[in-house]
Amino acid sequence: MFHIEFEPSRNLLHIVYSGHVTLDDLKRLRPNLDALLDAVPKGFRLLADLSALDKMDVDCAPEIRHVMDRLREHGVVQIVRVIPDHWKDIGFAMMSRFHYDPALSIQTVETMGEALHLLE
């Protein structure tokens, strides 16, 4: 399951992954993400919340890479990930090395409070 929204006043794209995320879930994310990114100005920030994620299927990796590439192409300037359990990272840190510029600010924190502080 996922939820995605853009907060214009904060120039913040917010993606929440929860429960058991499947490849079909991420395929449903693609058109929503594409439509939203068309309206998002370059220089936006991303908050990716995985705190309610129970499991993400391994076959989701190509879709996650696609999301990363789309975010890069649309000018993301800061990424903050909420991952309270490092075992739930599911490869985000590793894939980031190949799909984002090394100068991009990417931070992973354990709580939403920490994330919001970084995004102030």
GROMACS .gro file of N, CA and C in nm:
model
  360
    1MET      N    1   0.084  -0.117   0.000
    1MET     CA    2   0.000   0.000   0.000
    1MET      C    3   0.090   0.125   0.000
    2PHE      N    4   0.042   0.230  -0.062
    2PHE     CA    5   0.119   0.355  -0.064
    2PHE      C    6   0.023   0.473  -0.066
    3HIS      N    7   0.075   0.587  -0.030
    3HIS     CA    8   0.002   0.713  -0.039
    3HIS      C    9   0.104   0.816  -0.086
    4ILE      N   10   0.062   0.903  -0.178
    4ILE     CA   11   0.151   1.006  -0.231
    4ILE      C   12   0.077   1.138  -0.239
    5GLU      N   13   0.144   1.245  -0.198
    5GLU     CA   14   0.084   1.379  -0.207
    5GLU      C   15   0.196   1.482  -0.216
    6PHE      N   16   0.159   1.600  -0.267
    6PHE     CA   17   0.252   1.711  -0.274
    6PHE      C   18   0.198   1.825  -0.190
    7GLU      N   19   0.284   1.882  -0.105
    7GLU     CA   20   0.249   1.996  -0.022
    7GLU      C   21   0.317   2.119  -0.080
    8PRO      N   22   0.244   2.199  -0.161
    8PRO     CA   23   0.306   2.314  -0.228
    8PRO      C   24   0.370   2.414  -0.133
    9SER      N   25   0.307   2.439  -0.019
    9SER     CA   26   0.359   2.540   0.073
    9SER      C   27   0.495   2.502   0.129
   10ARG      N   28   0.525   2.373   0.130
   10ARG     CA   29   0.654   2.324   0.181
   10ARG      C   30   0.743   2.272   0.068
   11ASN      N   31   0.691   2.277  -0.056
   11ASN     CA   32   0.763   2.223  -0.171
   11ASN      C   33   0.809   2.080  -0.142
   12LEU      N   34   0.716   2.000  -0.089
   12LEU     CA   35   0.749   1.868  -0.036
   12LEU      C   36   0.659   1.761  -0.098
   13LEU      N   37   0.723   1.663  -0.159
   13LEU     CA   38   0.655   1.544  -0.207
   13LEU      C   39   0.665   1.441  -0.096
   14HIS      N   40   0.552   1.382  -0.059
   14HIS     CA   41   0.548   1.289   0.054
   14HIS      C   42   0.495   1.155   0.003
   15ILE      N   43   0.578   1.052   0.017
   15ILE     CA   44   0.537   0.916  -0.021
   15ILE      C   45   0.540   0.830   0.104
   16VAL      N   46   0.429   0.760   0.129
   16VAL     CA   47   0.419   0.671   0.245
   16VAL      C   48   0.399   0.529   0.192
   17TYR      N   49   0.485   0.440   0.235
   17TYR     CA   50   0.470   0.298   0.205
   17TYR      C   51   0.426   0.229   0.334
   18SER      N   52   0.321   0.145   0.325
   18SER     CA   53   0.274   0.078   0.446
   18SER      C   54   0.227  -0.063   0.415
   19GLY      N   55   0.222  -0.143   0.520
   19GLY     CA   56   0.176  -0.280   0.506
   19GLY      C   57   0.268  -0.361   0.418
   20HIS      N   58   0.209  -0.445   0.336
   20HIS     CA   59   0.282  -0.531   0.242
   20HIS      C   60   0.273  -0.467   0.104
   21VAL      N   61   0.385  -0.416   0.054
   21VAL     CA   62   0.389  -0.349  -0.076
   21VAL      C   63   0.428  -0.452  -0.183
   22THR      N   64   0.347  -0.458  -0.287
   22THR     CA   65   0.369  -0.553  -0.396
   22THR      C   66   0.406  -0.478  -0.524
   23LEU      N   67   0.448  -0.552  -0.622
   23LEU     CA   68   0.479  -0.494  -0.752
   23LEU      C   69   0.354  -0.427  -0.811
   24ASP      N   70   0.239  -0.488  -0.795
   24ASP     CA   71   0.115  -0.426  -0.845
   24ASP      C   72   0.090  -0.292  -0.778
   25ASP      N   73   0.118  -0.281  -0.647
   25ASP     CA   74   0.103  -0.153  -0.577
   25ASP      C   75   0.190  -0.047  -0.643
   26LEU      N   76   0.315  -0.081  -0.667
   26LEU     CA   77   0.407   0.017  -0.725
   26LEU      C   78   0.374   0.050  -0.869
   27LYS      N   79   0.321  -0.045  -0.942
   27LYS     CA   80   0.277  -0.015  -1.078
   27LYS      C   81   0.161   0.083  -1.076
   28ARG      N   82   0.077   0.075  -0.973
   28ARG     CA   83  -0.033   0.173  -0.959
   28ARG      C   84   0.021   0.310  -0.917
   29LEU      N   85   0.137   0.313  -0.851
   29LEU     CA   86   0.199   0.438  -0.810
   29LEU      C   87   0.248   0.518  -0.931
   30ARG      N   88   0.296   0.450  -1.033
   30ARG     CA   89   0.362   0.515  -1.147
   30ARG      C   90   0.278   0.626  -1.210
   31PRO      N   91   0.152   0.603  -1.251
   31PRO     CA   92   0.076   0.714  -1.313
   31PRO      C   93   0.048   0.827  -1.215
   32ASN      N   94   0.026   0.794  -1.089
   32ASN     CA   95   0.003   0.900  -0.988
   32ASN      C   96   0.128   0.984  -0.972
   33LEU      N   97   0.243   0.918  -0.965
   33LEU     CA   98   0.369   0.990  -0.951
   33LEU      C   99   0.396   1.077  -1.073
   34ASP      N  100   0.378   1.020  -1.191
   34ASP     CA  101   0.402   1.097  -1.314
   34ASP      C  102   0.313   1.221  -1.322
   35ALA      N  103   0.186   1.206  -1.290
   35ALA     CA  104   0.093   1.319  -1.294
   35ALA      C  105   0.131   1.424  -1.190
   36LEU      N  106   0.168   1.379  -1.073
   36LEU     CA  107   0.204   1.472  -0.966
   36LEU      C  108   0.333   1.547  -1.001
   37LEU      N  109   0.432   1.475  -1.054
   37LEU     CA  110   0.559   1.539  -1.088
   37LEU      C  111   0.544   1.644  -1.197
   38ASP      N  112   0.448   1.627  -1.285
   38ASP     CA  113   0.425   1.728  -1.387
   38ASP      C  114   0.386   1.862  -1.326
   39ALA      N  115   0.329   1.859  -1.206
   39ALA     CA  116   0.284   1.982  -1.141
   39ALA      C  117   0.382   2.032  -1.035
   40VAL      N  118   0.484   1.955  -1.006
   40VAL     CA  119   0.580   1.989  -0.901
   40VAL      C  120   0.695   2.070  -0.961
   41PRO      N  121   0.729   2.184  -0.899
   41PRO     CA  122   0.841   2.262  -0.952
   41PRO      C  123   0.975   2.196  -0.922
   42LYS      N  124   1.072   2.219  -1.008
   42LYS     CA  125   1.207   2.167  -0.981
   42LYS      C  126   1.255   2.226  -0.849
   43GLY      N  127   1.341   2.151  -0.781
   43GLY     CA  128   1.391   2.197  -0.653
   43GLY      C  129   1.305   2.151  -0.537
   44PHE      N  130   1.222   2.050  -0.559
   44PHE     CA  131   1.136   2.000  -0.452
   44PHE      C  132   1.212   1.905  -0.361
   45ARG      N  133   1.152   1.879  -0.246
   45ARG     CA  134   1.210   1.787  -0.148
   45ARG      C  135   1.119   1.665  -0.136
   46LEU      N  136   1.176   1.553  -0.094
   46LEU     CA  137   1.101   1.429  -0.081
   46LEU      C  138   1.109   1.379   0.063
   47LEU      N  139   0.994   1.343   0.116
   47LEU     CA  140   0.985   1.273   0.244
   47LEU      C  141   0.930   1.134   0.213
   48ALA      N  142   1.012   1.031   0.231
   48ALA     CA  143   0.969   0.893   0.208
   48ALA      C  144   0.954   0.826   0.343
   49ASP      N  145   0.832   0.789   0.376
   49ASP     CA  146   0.801   0.732   0.507
   49ASP      C  147   0.779   0.582   0.495
   50LEU      N  148   0.870   0.506   0.551
   50LEU     CA  149   0.859   0.360   0.552
   50LEU      C  150   0.830   0.307   0.693
   51SER      N  151   0.787   0.395   0.782
   51SER     CA  152   0.768   0.353   0.921
   51SER      C  153   0.657   0.252   0.938
   52ALA      N  154   0.559   0.248   0.850
   52ALA     CA  155   0.449   0.152   0.860
   52ALA      C  156   0.464   0.036   0.761
   53LEU      N  157   0.582   0.027   0.699
   53LEU     CA  158   0.607  -0.080   0.603
   53LEU      C  159   0.633  -0.211   0.677
   54ASP      N  160   0.559  -0.314   0.640
   54ASP     CA  161   0.582  -0.447   0.696
   54ASP      C  162   0.675  -0.527   0.606
   55LYS      N  163   0.648  -0.519   0.475
   55LYS     CA  164   0.724  -0.599   0.380
   55LYS      C  165   0.709  -0.538   0.242
   56MET      N  166   0.818  -0.542   0.163
   56MET     CA  167   0.811  -0.503   0.023
   56MET      C  168   0.870  -0.619  -0.057
   57ASP      N  169   0.795  -0.665  -0.154
   57ASP     CA  170   0.841  -0.778  -0.236
   57ASP      C  171   0.967  -0.742  -0.313
   58VAL      N  172   1.055  -0.840  -0.327
   58VAL     CA  173   1.182  -0.820  -0.396
   58VAL      C  174   1.164  -0.779  -0.541
   59ASP      N  175   1.055  -0.823  -0.604
   59ASP     CA  176   1.034  -0.787  -0.745
   59ASP      C  177   0.993  -0.642  -0.763
   60CYS      N  178   0.986  -0.565  -0.654
   60CYS     CA  179   0.956  -0.422  -0.661
   60CYS      C  180   1.078  -0.338  -0.700
   61ALA      N  181   1.197  -0.396  -0.694
   61ALA     CA  182   1.320  -0.320  -0.718
   61ALA      C  183   1.320  -0.241  -0.849
   62PRO      N  184   1.278  -0.298  -0.962
   62PRO     CA  185   1.279  -0.218  -1.085
   62PRO      C  186   1.186  -0.096  -1.078
   63GLU      N  187   1.073  -0.109  -1.012
   63GLU     CA  188   0.981   0.005  -0.998
   63GLU      C  189   1.040   0.111  -0.905
   64ILE      N  190   1.107   0.069  -0.799
   64ILE     CA  191   1.173   0.165  -0.709
   64ILE      C  192   1.282   0.240  -0.786
   65ARG      N  193   1.357   0.169  -0.867
   65ARG     CA  194   1.459   0.237  -0.949
   65ARG      C  195   1.394   0.338  -1.043
   66HIS      N  196   1.281   0.302  -1.101
   66HIS     CA  197   1.209   0.394  -1.189
   66HIS      C  198   1.167   0.520  -1.112
   67VAL      N  199   1.115   0.501  -0.992
   67VAL     CA  200   1.074   0.616  -0.909
   67VAL      C  201   1.195   0.705  -0.883
   68MET      N  202   1.307   0.645  -0.846
   68MET     CA  203   1.428   0.723  -0.819
   68MET      C  204   1.471   0.802  -0.943
   69ASP      N  205   1.468   0.738  -1.058
   69ASP     CA  206   1.507   0.807  -1.181
   69ASP      C  207   1.413   0.922  -1.212
   70ARG      N  208   1.283   0.903  -1.195
   70ARG     CA  209   1.185   1.009  -1.220
   70ARG      C  210   1.207   1.126  -1.124
   71LEU      N  211   1.233   1.097  -0.998
   71LEU     CA  212   1.257   1.204  -0.901
   71LEU      C  213   1.381   1.283  -0.939
   72ARG      N  214   1.487   1.212  -0.978
   72ARG     CA  215   1.610   1.280  -1.020
   72ARG      C  216   1.584   1.368  -1.142
   73GLU      N  217   1.515   1.313  -1.242
   73GLU     CA  218   1.485   1.387  -1.365
   73GLU      C  219   1.403   1.512  -1.337
   74HIS      N  220   1.319   1.507  -1.234
   74HIS     CA  221   1.233   1.621  -1.204
   74HIS      C  222   1.293   1.716  -1.101
   75GLY      N  223   1.419   1.696  -1.064
   75GLY     CA  224   1.490   1.796  -0.985
   75GLY      C  225   1.476   1.789  -0.835
   76VAL      N  226   1.466   1.669  -0.778
   76VAL     CA  227   1.463   1.658  -0.633
   76VAL      C  228   1.596   1.709  -0.577
   77VAL      N  229   1.591   1.788  -0.468
   77VAL     CA  230   1.713   1.845  -0.411
   77VAL      C  231   1.744   1.793  -0.271
   78GLN      N  232   1.647   1.730  -0.209
   78GLN     CA  233   1.669   1.675  -0.075
   78GLN      C  234   1.576   1.556  -0.057
   79ILE      N  235   1.630   1.449   0.003
   79ILE     CA  236   1.551   1.331   0.033
   79ILE      C  237   1.570   1.298   0.180
   80VAL      N  238   1.458   1.283   0.249
   80VAL     CA  239   1.461   1.238   0.388
   80VAL      C  240   1.375   1.113   0.394
   81ARG      N  241   1.435   1.006   0.445
   81ARG     CA  242   1.363   0.879   0.459
   81ARG      C  243   1.343   0.847   0.606
   82VAL      N  244   1.223   0.805   0.640
   82VAL     CA  245   1.194   0.759   0.776
   82VAL      C  246   1.192   0.607   0.771
   83ILE      N  247   1.293   0.547   0.832
   83ILE     CA  248   1.304   0.402   0.837
   83ILE      C  249   1.343   0.365   0.981
   84PRO      N  250   1.244   0.335   1.065
   84PRO     CA  251   1.273   0.310   1.206
   84PRO      C  252   1.351   0.180   1.231
   85ASP      N  253   1.339   0.085   1.141
   85ASP     CA  254   1.408  -0.042   1.154
   85ASP      C  255   1.501  -0.057   1.034
   86HIS      N  256   1.633  -0.054   1.058
   86HIS     CA  257   1.727  -0.057   0.945
   86HIS      C  258   1.711  -0.181   0.858
   87TRP      N  259   1.648  -0.285   0.906
   87TRP     CA  260   1.623  -0.405   0.826
   87TRP      C  261   1.519  -0.379   0.717
   88LYS      N  262   1.443  -0.270   0.731
   88LYS     CA  263   1.341  -0.236   0.632
   88LYS      C  264   1.395  -0.145   0.522
   89ASP      N  265   1.524  -0.118   0.522
   89ASP     CA  266   1.582  -0.032   0.420
   89ASP      C  267   1.562  -0.093   0.281
   90ILE      N  268   1.557  -0.220   0.268
   90ILE     CA  269   1.529  -0.294   0.145
   90ILE      C  270   1.608  -0.246   0.023
   91GLY      N  271   1.725  -0.192   0.045
   91GLY     CA  272   1.811  -0.155  -0.066
   91GLY      C  273   1.803  -0.011  -0.112
   92PHE      N  274   1.724   0.074  -0.044
   92PHE     CA  275   1.714   0.213  -0.086
   92PHE      C  276   1.852   0.281  -0.086
   93ALA      N  277   1.929   0.258   0.019
   93ALA     CA  278   2.060   0.323   0.031
   93ALA      C  279   2.152   0.280  -0.084
   94MET      N  280   2.152   0.152  -0.114
   94MET     CA  281   2.239   0.102  -0.221
   94MET      C  282   2.193   0.153  -0.357
   95MET      N  283   2.063   0.145  -0.386
   95MET     CA  284   2.013   0.191  -0.515
   95MET      C  285   2.035   0.341  -0.534
   96SER      N  286   2.031   0.416  -0.425
   96SER     CA  287   2.051   0.562  -0.434
   96SER      C  288   2.186   0.596  -0.493
   97ARG      N  289   2.285   0.514  -0.465
   97ARG     CA  290   2.420   0.539  -0.516
   97ARG      C  291   2.425   0.537  -0.669
   98PHE      N  292   2.335   0.463  -0.730
   98PHE     CA  293   2.336   0.448  -0.875
   98PHE      C  294   2.234   0.536  -0.946
   99HIS      N  295   2.136   0.586  -0.871
   99HIS     CA  296   2.026   0.659  -0.937
   99HIS      C  297   2.018   0.807  -0.899
  100TYR      N  298   2.103   0.851  -0.807
  100TYR     CA  299   2.105   0.992  -0.768
  100TYR      C  300   2.246   1.045  -0.777
  101ASP      N  301   2.257   1.175  -0.797
  101ASP     CA  302   2.385   1.244  -0.795
  101ASP      C  303   2.446   1.231  -0.655
  102PRO      N  304   2.576   1.206  -0.645
  102PRO     CA  305   2.638   1.193  -0.513
  102PRO      C  306   2.625   1.319  -0.427
  103ALA      N  307   2.604   1.434  -0.489
  103ALA     CA  308   2.592   1.559  -0.414
  103ALA      C  309   2.452   1.578  -0.355
  104LEU      N  310   2.355   1.496  -0.396
  104LEU     CA  311   2.219   1.508  -0.345
  104LEU      C  312   2.215   1.476  -0.197
  105SER      N  313   2.147   1.559  -0.120
  105SER     CA  314   2.132   1.538   0.023
  105SER      C  315   2.029   1.427   0.048
  106ILE      N  316   2.076   1.314   0.101
  106ILE     CA  317   1.989   1.201   0.134
  106ILE      C  318   2.015   1.165   0.280
  107GLN      N  319   1.911   1.173   0.360
  107GLN     CA  320   1.925   1.142   0.502
  107GLN      C  321   1.821   1.039   0.541
  108THR      N  322   1.862   0.946   0.625
  108THR     CA  323   1.772   0.844   0.677
  108THR      C  324   1.765   0.859   0.827
  109VAL      N  325   1.643   0.868   0.878
  109VAL     CA  326   1.621   0.885   1.021
  109VAL      C  327   1.524   0.779   1.070
  110GLU      N  328   1.512   0.768   1.203
  110GLU     CA  329   1.426   0.665   1.261
  110GLU      C  330   1.285   0.713   1.293
  111THR      N  331   1.266   0.844   1.308
  111THR     CA  332   1.134   0.893   1.348
  111THR      C  333   1.086   1.007   1.256
  112MET      N  334   0.956   1.023   1.253
  112MET     CA  335   0.899   1.133   1.175
  112MET      C  336   0.939   1.267   1.235
  113GLY      N  337   0.953   1.273   1.366
  113GLY     CA  338   0.998   1.397   1.432
  113GLY      C  339   1.135   1.440   1.381
  114GLU      N  340   1.226   1.345   1.370
  114GLU     CA  341   1.360   1.376   1.317
  114GLU      C  342   1.350   1.425   1.173
  115ALA      N  343   1.266   1.359   1.094
  115ALA     CA  344   1.250   1.397   0.955
  115ALA      C  345   1.197   1.538   0.942
  116LEU      N  346   1.093   1.569   1.018
  116LEU     CA  347   1.035   1.703   1.010
  116LEU      C  348   1.135   1.809   1.052
  117HIS      N  349   1.219   1.778   1.149
  117HIS     CA  350   1.323   1.872   1.191
  117HIS      C  351   1.421   1.900   1.076
  118LEU      N  352   1.459   1.796   1.003
  118LEU     CA  353   1.551   1.812   0.890
  118LEU      C  354   1.487   1.892   0.776
  119LEU      N  355   1.356   1.886   0.767
  119LEU     CA  356   1.286   1.952   0.657
  119LEU      C  357   1.240   2.094   0.690
  120GLU      N  358   1.269   2.140   0.810
  120GLU     CA  359   1.229   2.277   0.849
  120GLU      C  360   1.301   2.381   0.769
   0.00000   0.00000   0.00000
